[in-house]
């Protein structure tokens, strides 16, 4: 059973950067890894997903240009580099794992919340203006 632990959150000023890390216990080579966030009073949204087997990475349109998802195979982590942080980035960030699938295009990993079966507890990101 895969287990996930997020780290790297914190309080930063707008314009700063953070690197979040999702450390996996267990073999994630056959999984799709997703990064999600949820702000108070808002719905959870996917910001990035990574197919671990191929490294294919997809980012939500809202974060393109500022977020980068990084597959770290030796460390068994999936990291999320966030640059030029904005107050609207304030949220709890979660990583999740889904057994890989073949019946829909890979880019659907951003909208396939129901396929993610393992979730971490999250790491808080707070951005002040």
CSV table of N, CA and C in Angstrom, one decimal:
chain,number,residue,atom,x,y,z
A,1,UNK,N,0.8,-1.2,0.0
A,1,UNK,CA,0.0,0.0,0.0
A,1,UNK,C,0.9,1.2,0.0
A,2,UNK,N,0.6,2.1,-1.0
A,2,UNK,CA,1.4,3.4,-1.0
A,2,UNK,C,0.9,4.3,0.0
A,3,UNK,N,1.9,5.0,0.6
A,3,UNK,CA,1.6,6.1,1.5
A,3,UNK,C,2.3,7.4,1.1
A,4,UNK,N,1.7,8.5,1.3
A,4,UNK,CA,2.2,9.8,0.8
A,4,UNK,C,2.3,10.8,1.9
A,5,UNK,N,3.4,11.5,1.9
A,5,UNK,CA,3.6,12.6,2.9
A,5,UNK,C,4.1,13.8,2.2
A,6,UNK,N,3.3,14.9,2.4
A,6,UNK,CA,3.7,16.2,1.8
A,6,UNK,C,4.5,17.0,2.8
A,7,UNK,N,5.4,17.8,2.2
A,7,UNK,CA,6.2,18.7,3.0
A,7,UNK,C,6.5,19.9,2.1
A,8,UNK,N,7.1,21.0,2.8
A,8,UNK,CA,7.6,22.1,2.1
A,8,UNK,C,6.7,23.4,2.1
A,9,UNK,N,5.5,23.2,2.7
A,9,UNK,CA,4.7,24.4,2.8
A,9,UNK,C,5.2,25.4,3.7
A,10,UNK,N,4.6,26.6,3.7
A,10,UNK,CA,5.0,27.6,4.6
A,10,UNK,C,4.3,28.9,4.3
A,11,UNK,N,4.7,30.0,5.0
A,11,UNK,CA,4.2,31.3,4.8
A,11,UNK,C,5.2,32.1,4.1
A,12,UNK,N,4.8,32.7,3.0
A,12,UNK,CA,5.8,33.5,2.2
A,12,UNK,C,5.1,34.7,1.7
A,13,UNK,N,5.8,35.7,1.2
A,13,UNK,CA,5.3,36.9,0.7
A,13,UNK,C,5.1,36.7,-0.8
A,14,UNK,N,4.1,37.4,-1.4
A,14,UNK,CA,3.9,37.4,-2.8
A,14,UNK,C,5.1,37.6,-3.6
A,15,UNK,N,5.3,36.8,-4.6
A,15,UNK,CA,6.5,36.9,-5.4
A,15,UNK,C,7.6,35.9,-5.1
A,16,UNK,N,7.4,35.3,-3.9
A,16,UNK,CA,8.4,34.3,-3.5
A,16,UNK,C,8.1,32.9,-4.1
A,17,UNK,N,8.9,32.0,-3.7
A,17,UNK,CA,8.9,30.6,-4.3
A,17,UNK,C,8.8,29.6,-3.1
A,18,UNK,N,8.3,28.5,-3.5
A,18,UNK,CA,8.3,27.3,-2.6
A,18,UNK,C,8.4,26.1,-3.4
A,19,UNK,N,9.0,25.1,-2.8
A,19,UNK,CA,9.1,23.7,-3.4
A,19,UNK,C,8.4,22.7,-2.5
A,20,UNK,N,7.3,22.2,-2.9
A,20,UNK,CA,6.6,21.2,-2.2
A,20,UNK,C,7.1,19.8,-2.6
A,21,UNK,N,7.1,18.9,-1.7
A,21,UNK,CA,7.5,17.6,-2.0
A,21,UNK,C,6.5,16.6,-1.5
A,22,UNK,N,6.3,15.6,-2.3
A,22,UNK,CA,5.4,14.5,-2.0
A,22,UNK,C,6.3,13.2,-1.9
A,23,UNK,N,6.5,12.8,-0.7
A,23,UNK,CA,7.4,11.6,-0.5
A,23,UNK,C,6.5,10.4,-0.4
A,24,UNK,N,6.8,9.4,-1.2
A,24,UNK,CA,6.0,8.2,-1.3
A,24,UNK,C,6.8,7.0,-0.6
A,25,UNK,N,6.0,6.3,0.2
A,25,UNK,CA,6.5,5.1,0.8
A,25,UNK,C,5.8,4.0,-0.1
A,26,UNK,N,6.6,3.2,-0.7
A,26,UNK,CA,6.1,2.2,-1.6
A,26,UNK,C,6.4,2.5,-3.1
A,27,UNK,N,6.1,1.6,-3.9
A,27,UNK,CA,6.5,1.7,-5.3
A,27,UNK,C,5.4,2.5,-6.1
A,28,UNK,N,5.7,3.6,-6.6
A,28,UNK,CA,4.8,4.4,-7.3
A,28,UNK,C,5.0,4.4,-8.9
A,29,UNK,N,5.8,3.5,-9.3
A,29,UNK,CA,6.2,3.5,-10.7
A,29,UNK,C,5.0,3.2,-11.6
A,30,UNK,N,3.9,2.6,-11.1
A,30,UNK,CA,2.8,2.3,-11.9
A,30,UNK,C,1.6,3.2,-11.5
A,31,UNK,N,1.9,4.3,-11.0
A,31,UNK,CA,0.9,5.3,-10.5
A,31,UNK,C,0.9,6.6,-11.3
A,32,UNK,N,-0.2,7.3,-11.2
A,32,UNK,CA,-0.3,8.6,-11.7
A,32,UNK,C,-0.4,9.5,-10.4
A,33,UNK,N,0.5,10.5,-10.3
A,33,UNK,CA,0.6,11.3,-9.1
A,33,UNK,C,0.0,12.7,-9.4
A,34,UNK,N,-0.9,13.1,-8.5
A,34,UNK,CA,-1.5,14.4,-8.7
A,34,UNK,C,-1.2,15.3,-7.5
A,35,UNK,N,-1.2,16.6,-7.8
A,35,UNK,CA,-1.1,17.7,-6.8
A,35,UNK,C,-2.4,18.4,-6.9
A,36,UNK,N,-3.0,18.6,-5.8
A,36,UNK,CA,-4.3,19.3,-5.7
A,36,UNK,C,-4.2,20.4,-4.6
A,37,UNK,N,-5.1,21.3,-4.7
A,37,UNK,CA,-5.1,22.3,-3.6
A,37,UNK,C,-6.6,22.7,-3.3
A,38,UNK,N,-6.8,23.1,-2.0
A,38,UNK,CA,-8.1,23.5,-1.6
A,38,UNK,C,-8.0,24.7,-0.7
A,39,UNK,N,-8.5,25.8,-1.1
A,39,UNK,CA,-8.6,27.0,-0.3
A,39,UNK,C,-9.9,27.0,0.5
A,40,UNK,N,-9.8,27.7,1.7
A,40,UNK,CA,-11.1,27.8,2.5
A,40,UNK,C,-12.3,28.3,1.7
A,41,UNK,N,-13.4,27.6,1.8
A,41,UNK,CA,-14.6,28.0,1.1
A,41,UNK,C,-14.6,27.7,-0.4
A,42,UNK,N,-13.5,27.0,-0.9
A,42,UNK,CA,-13.5,26.7,-2.3
A,42,UNK,C,-13.4,25.2,-2.6
A,43,UNK,N,-13.7,24.8,-3.8
A,43,UNK,CA,-13.6,23.4,-4.1
A,43,UNK,C,-12.2,23.1,-4.4
A,44,UNK,N,-11.9,21.8,-4.2
A,44,UNK,CA,-10.6,21.3,-4.5
A,44,UNK,C,-10.3,21.4,-6.0
A,45,UNK,N,-9.1,21.7,-6.3
A,45,UNK,CA,-8.7,21.8,-7.7
A,45,UNK,C,-7.4,21.1,-7.9
A,46,UNK,N,-7.3,20.4,-9.1
A,46,UNK,CA,-6.0,19.8,-9.5
A,46,UNK,C,-5.1,20.8,-10.1
A,47,UNK,N,-3.9,20.9,-9.7
A,47,UNK,CA,-3.0,21.8,-10.3
A,47,UNK,C,-1.9,21.2,-11.2
A,48,UNK,N,-1.6,19.9,-10.9
A,48,UNK,CA,-0.6,19.2,-11.7
A,48,UNK,C,-0.8,17.7,-11.6
A,49,UNK,N,-0.4,17.0,-12.6
A,49,UNK,CA,-0.3,15.5,-12.4
A,49,UNK,C,0.8,15.0,-13.3
A,50,UNK,N,1.3,13.9,-12.8
A,50,UNK,CA,2.5,13.2,-13.4
A,50,UNK,C,2.3,11.7,-13.6
A,51,UNK,N,2.5,11.3,-14.8
A,51,UNK,CA,2.5,9.8,-15.1
A,51,UNK,C,3.9,9.4,-14.7
A,52,UNK,N,4.1,8.6,-13.7
A,52,UNK,CA,5.4,8.3,-13.2
A,52,UNK,C,6.2,7.4,-14.2
A,53,UNK,N,5.5,6.5,-14.9
A,53,UNK,CA,6.1,5.6,-15.8
A,53,UNK,C,6.8,6.3,-17.0
A,54,UNK,N,6.2,7.4,-17.5
A,54,UNK,CA,6.8,8.1,-18.6
A,54,UNK,C,7.3,9.5,-18.3
A,55,UNK,N,6.9,10.0,-17.2
A,55,UNK,CA,7.2,11.4,-16.9
A,55,UNK,C,6.3,12.4,-17.5
A,56,UNK,N,5.3,12.0,-18.2
A,56,UNK,CA,4.4,12.9,-18.8
A,56,UNK,C,3.7,13.8,-17.7
A,57,UNK,N,3.8,15.1,-17.9
A,57,UNK,CA,3.3,16.0,-16.8
A,57,UNK,C,2.3,17.0,-17.4
A,58,UNK,N,1.3,17.3,-16.7
A,58,UNK,CA,0.2,18.2,-17.1
A,58,UNK,C,0.0,19.2,-16.0
A,59,UNK,N,-0.2,20.4,-16.4
A,59,UNK,CA,-0.5,21.5,-15.4
A,59,UNK,C,-1.8,22.1,-15.8
A,60,UNK,N,-2.5,22.5,-14.7
A,60,UNK,CA,-3.8,23.3,-14.9
A,60,UNK,C,-3.5,24.6,-15.6
A,61,UNK,N,-4.3,25.1,-16.4
A,61,UNK,CA,-4.1,26.3,-17.1
A,61,UNK,C,-3.9,27.5,-16.2
A,62,UNK,N,-4.5,27.4,-15.0
A,62,UNK,CA,-4.4,28.5,-14.1
A,62,UNK,C,-3.0,28.7,-13.4
A,63,UNK,N,-2.2,27.7,-13.6
A,63,UNK,CA,-0.9,27.7,-12.9
A,63,UNK,C,0.3,27.6,-13.9
A,64,UNK,N,0.0,27.4,-15.2
A,64,UNK,CA,1.0,27.3,-16.1
A,64,UNK,C,1.9,28.5,-16.1
A,65,UNK,N,3.2,28.3,-16.2
A,65,UNK,CA,4.1,29.4,-16.2
A,65,UNK,C,4.7,29.7,-14.8
A,66,UNK,N,4.0,29.2,-13.8
A,66,UNK,CA,4.5,29.4,-12.4
A,66,UNK,C,4.7,28.1,-11.7
A,67,UNK,N,4.0,27.1,-12.0
A,67,UNK,CA,4.2,25.8,-11.3
A,67,UNK,C,4.9,24.8,-12.2
A,68,UNK,N,5.7,24.0,-11.6
A,68,UNK,CA,6.4,23.0,-12.3
A,68,UNK,C,6.4,21.7,-11.5
A,69,UNK,N,5.9,20.6,-12.1
A,69,UNK,CA,5.9,19.3,-11.4
A,69,UNK,C,7.1,18.5,-11.8
A,70,UNK,N,7.8,18.0,-10.8
A,70,UNK,CA,9.1,17.3,-11.0
A,70,UNK,C,9.1,15.9,-10.5
A,71,UNK,N,9.4,15.0,-11.4
A,71,UNK,CA,9.5,13.6,-11.0
A,71,UNK,C,10.9,13.3,-10.5
A,72,UNK,N,11.0,12.9,-9.3
A,72,UNK,CA,12.3,12.6,-8.7
A,72,UNK,C,12.4,11.1,-8.4
A,73,UNK,N,12.8,10.4,-9.4
A,73,UNK,CA,12.8,8.9,-9.3
A,73,UNK,C,13.7,8.4,-8.1
A,74,UNK,N,15.0,8.8,-8.1
A,74,UNK,CA,15.8,8.3,-7.0
A,74,UNK,C,15.3,8.6,-5.6
A,75,UNK,N,14.7,9.7,-5.4
A,75,UNK,CA,14.1,10.1,-4.1
A,75,UNK,C,12.7,9.6,-3.9
A,76,UNK,N,12.1,9.0,-4.9
A,76,UNK,CA,10.7,8.5,-4.8
A,76,UNK,C,9.8,9.7,-4.4
A,77,UNK,N,10.0,10.8,-5.0
A,77,UNK,CA,9.1,12.0,-4.7
A,77,UNK,C,8.6,12.6,-6.0
A,78,UNK,N,7.5,13.3,-5.8
A,78,UNK,CA,7.0,14.1,-6.9
A,78,UNK,C,6.9,15.5,-6.3
A,79,UNK,N,7.7,16.4,-6.8
A,79,UNK,CA,7.8,17.7,-6.2
A,79,UNK,C,7.0,18.7,-7.0
A,80,UNK,N,6.6,19.8,-6.4
A,80,UNK,CA,5.9,20.9,-7.0
A,80,UNK,C,6.6,22.2,-6.8
A,81,UNK,N,7.3,22.7,-7.8
A,81,UNK,CA,8.0,24.0,-7.7
A,81,UNK,C,7.0,25.1,-8.0
A,82,UNK,N,6.8,26.0,-7.0
A,82,UNK,CA,5.9,27.1,-7.2
A,82,UNK,C,6.7,28.4,-7.2
A,83,UNK,N,6.6,29.2,-8.3
A,83,UNK,CA,7.3,30.4,-8.4
A,83,UNK,C,6.3,31.6,-8.5
A,84,UNK,N,6.8,32.8,-8.2
A,84,UNK,CA,6.0,34.0,-8.3
A,84,UNK,C,4.7,33.7,-7.6
A,85,UNK,N,4.7,33.4,-6.3
A,85,UNK,CA,3.5,33.0,-5.6
A,85,UNK,C,2.6,34.3,-5.5
A,86,UNK,N,1.3,34.0,-5.5
A,86,UNK,CA,0.3,35.0,-5.4
A,86,UNK,C,-0.6,34.7,-4.2
A,87,UNK,N,-1.2,35.7,-3.6
A,87,UNK,CA,-2.1,35.4,-2.5
A,87,UNK,C,-3.2,34.4,-2.8
A,88,UNK,N,-3.6,34.3,-4.1
A,88,UNK,CA,-4.7,33.3,-4.5
A,88,UNK,C,-4.1,31.9,-4.4
A,89,UNK,N,-2.8,31.7,-4.3
A,89,UNK,CA,-2.2,30.4,-4.2
A,89,UNK,C,-2.4,29.9,-2.7
A,90,UNK,N,-2.8,30.7,-1.8
A,90,UNK,CA,-3.0,30.2,-0.5
A,90,UNK,C,-4.0,29.1,-0.4
A,91,UNK,N,-3.6,28.0,0.1
A,91,UNK,CA,-4.4,26.8,0.2
A,91,UNK,C,-3.7,25.7,0.9
A,92,UNK,N,-4.4,24.6,1.2
A,92,UNK,CA,-3.8,23.4,1.6
A,92,UNK,C,-3.5,22.6,0.3
A,93,UNK,N,-2.3,22.1,0.2
A,93,UNK,CA,-1.9,21.4,-1.0
A,93,UNK,C,-1.7,19.9,-0.6
A,94,UNK,N,-2.3,19.1,-1.5
A,94,UNK,CA,-2.3,17.6,-1.3
A,94,UNK,C,-1.7,16.9,-2.5
A,95,UNK,N,-1.0,15.8,-2.2
A,95,UNK,CA,-0.7,15.0,-3.3
A,95,UNK,C,-1.5,13.7,-3.2
A,96,UNK,N,-1.7,13.0,-4.3
A,96,UNK,CA,-2.5,11.8,-4.4
A,96,UNK,C,-2.0,10.9,-5.4
A,97,UNK,N,-2.3,9.6,-5.3
A,97,UNK,CA,-1.9,8.6,-6.2
A,97,UNK,C,-3.0,7.8,-6.8
A,98,UNK,N,-3.0,7.6,-8.1
A,98,UNK,CA,-4.0,6.8,-8.8
A,98,UNK,C,-3.3,5.7,-9.6
A,99,UNK,N,-3.8,4.5,-9.5
A,99,UNK,CA,-3.2,3.4,-10.4
A,99,UNK,C,-3.4,3.9,-11.8
A,100,UNK,N,-2.4,3.7,-12.6
A,100,UNK,CA,-2.4,4.2,-14.0
A,100,UNK,C,-3.5,3.5,-14.8
A,101,UNK,N,-4.0,4.3,-15.8
A,101,UNK,CA,-5.1,3.8,-16.6
A,101,UNK,C,-4.9,4.0,-18.0
A,102,UNK,N,-5.7,3.4,-18.9
A,102,UNK,CA,-5.5,3.5,-20.3
A,102,UNK,C,-6.7,3.9,-21.1
A,103,UNK,N,-7.9,4.0,-20.4
A,103,UNK,CA,-9.1,4.2,-21.1
A,103,UNK,C,-9.5,5.6,-21.4
A,104,UNK,N,-8.6,6.5,-20.9
A,104,UNK,CA,-8.9,7.9,-21.3
A,104,UNK,C,-7.5,8.6,-21.5
A,105,UNK,N,-7.5,9.7,-22.3
A,105,UNK,CA,-6.2,10.3,-22.5
A,105,UNK,C,-5.4,10.7,-21.2
A,106,UNK,N,-4.1,10.7,-21.3
A,106,UNK,CA,-3.3,10.9,-20.1
A,106,UNK,C,-3.6,12.3,-19.5
A,107,UNK,N,-3.9,13.3,-20.3
A,107,UNK,CA,-4.1,14.6,-19.8
A,107,UNK,C,-5.3,14.7,-18.9
A,108,UNK,N,-6.2,13.6,-18.9
A,108,UNK,CA,-7.4,13.6,-18.1
A,108,UNK,C,-7.0,13.4,-16.6
A,109,UNK,N,-5.7,13.2,-16.3
A,109,UNK,CA,-5.3,13.1,-14.9
A,109,UNK,C,-5.6,14.3,-14.1
A,110,UNK,N,-5.9,15.5,-14.8
A,110,UNK,CA,-6.2,16.7,-14.1
A,110,UNK,C,-7.7,16.7,-13.7
A,111,UNK,N,-8.5,15.9,-14.3
A,111,UNK,CA,-9.9,15.9,-14.0
A,111,UNK,C,-10.5,14.6,-13.5
A,112,UNK,N,-9.6,13.7,-13.2
A,112,UNK,CA,-10.0,12.3,-12.8
A,112,UNK,C,-9.9,12.1,-11.3
A,113,UNK,N,-10.4,13.1,-10.5
A,113,UNK,CA,-10.3,13.0,-9.1
A,113,UNK,C,-10.7,11.7,-8.5
A,114,UNK,N,-11.7,11.1,-9.1
A,114,UNK,CA,-12.2,9.8,-8.5
A,114,UNK,C,-11.3,8.6,-8.7
A,115,UNK,N,-10.3,8.8,-9.5
A,115,UNK,CA,-9.3,7.7,-9.7
A,115,UNK,C,-8.2,7.7,-8.7
A,116,UNK,N,-8.1,8.8,-8.0
A,116,UNK,CA,-7.0,8.9,-7.0
A,116,UNK,C,-7.5,8.2,-5.7
A,117,UNK,N,-6.8,7.2,-5.3
A,117,UNK,CA,-7.2,6.3,-4.2
A,117,UNK,C,-6.3,6.5,-2.9
A,118,UNK,N,-5.2,7.2,-3.1
A,118,UNK,CA,-4.3,7.4,-1.9
A,118,UNK,C,-4.1,8.9,-1.8
A,119,UNK,N,-4.2,9.4,-0.6
A,119,UNK,CA,-4.1,10.9,-0.4
A,119,UNK,C,-3.1,11.1,0.8
A,120,UNK,N,-2.4,12.2,0.7
A,120,UNK,CA,-1.6,12.6,1.8
A,120,UNK,C,-2.4,13.5,2.7
A,121,UNK,N,-1.8,14.0,3.8
A,121,UNK,CA,-2.6,14.8,4.7
A,121,UNK,C,-2.5,16.3,4.3
A,122,UNK,N,-1.6,16.6,3.4
A,122,UNK,CA,-1.5,18.0,3.0
A,122,UNK,C,-0.4,18.9,3.6
A,123,UNK,N,-0.1,19.9,3.0
A,123,UNK,CA,0.9,20.9,3.5
A,123,UNK,C,0.3,22.3,3.2
A,124,UNK,N,0.3,23.2,4.2
A,124,UNK,CA,-0.3,24.5,4.0
A,124,UNK,C,0.6,25.5,3.4
A,125,UNK,N,0.1,26.2,2.4
A,125,UNK,CA,0.8,27.3,1.8
A,125,UNK,C,0.0,28.6,2.0
A,126,UNK,N,0.7,29.6,2.6
A,126,UNK,CA,0.0,30.8,2.9
A,126,UNK,C,0.9,32.0,2.2
A,127,UNK,N,0.2,32.7,1.4
A,127,UNK,CA,0.9,33.8,0.7
A,127,UNK,C,0.4,35.1,1.1
A,128,UNK,N,1.2,36.0,1.6
A,128,UNK,CA,0.8,37.3,2.0
A,128,UNK,C,1.1,38.4,1.0
A,129,UNK,N,0.3,39.4,0.9
A,129,UNK,CA,0.6,40.4,-0.2
A,129,UNK,C,1.4,41.5,0.4
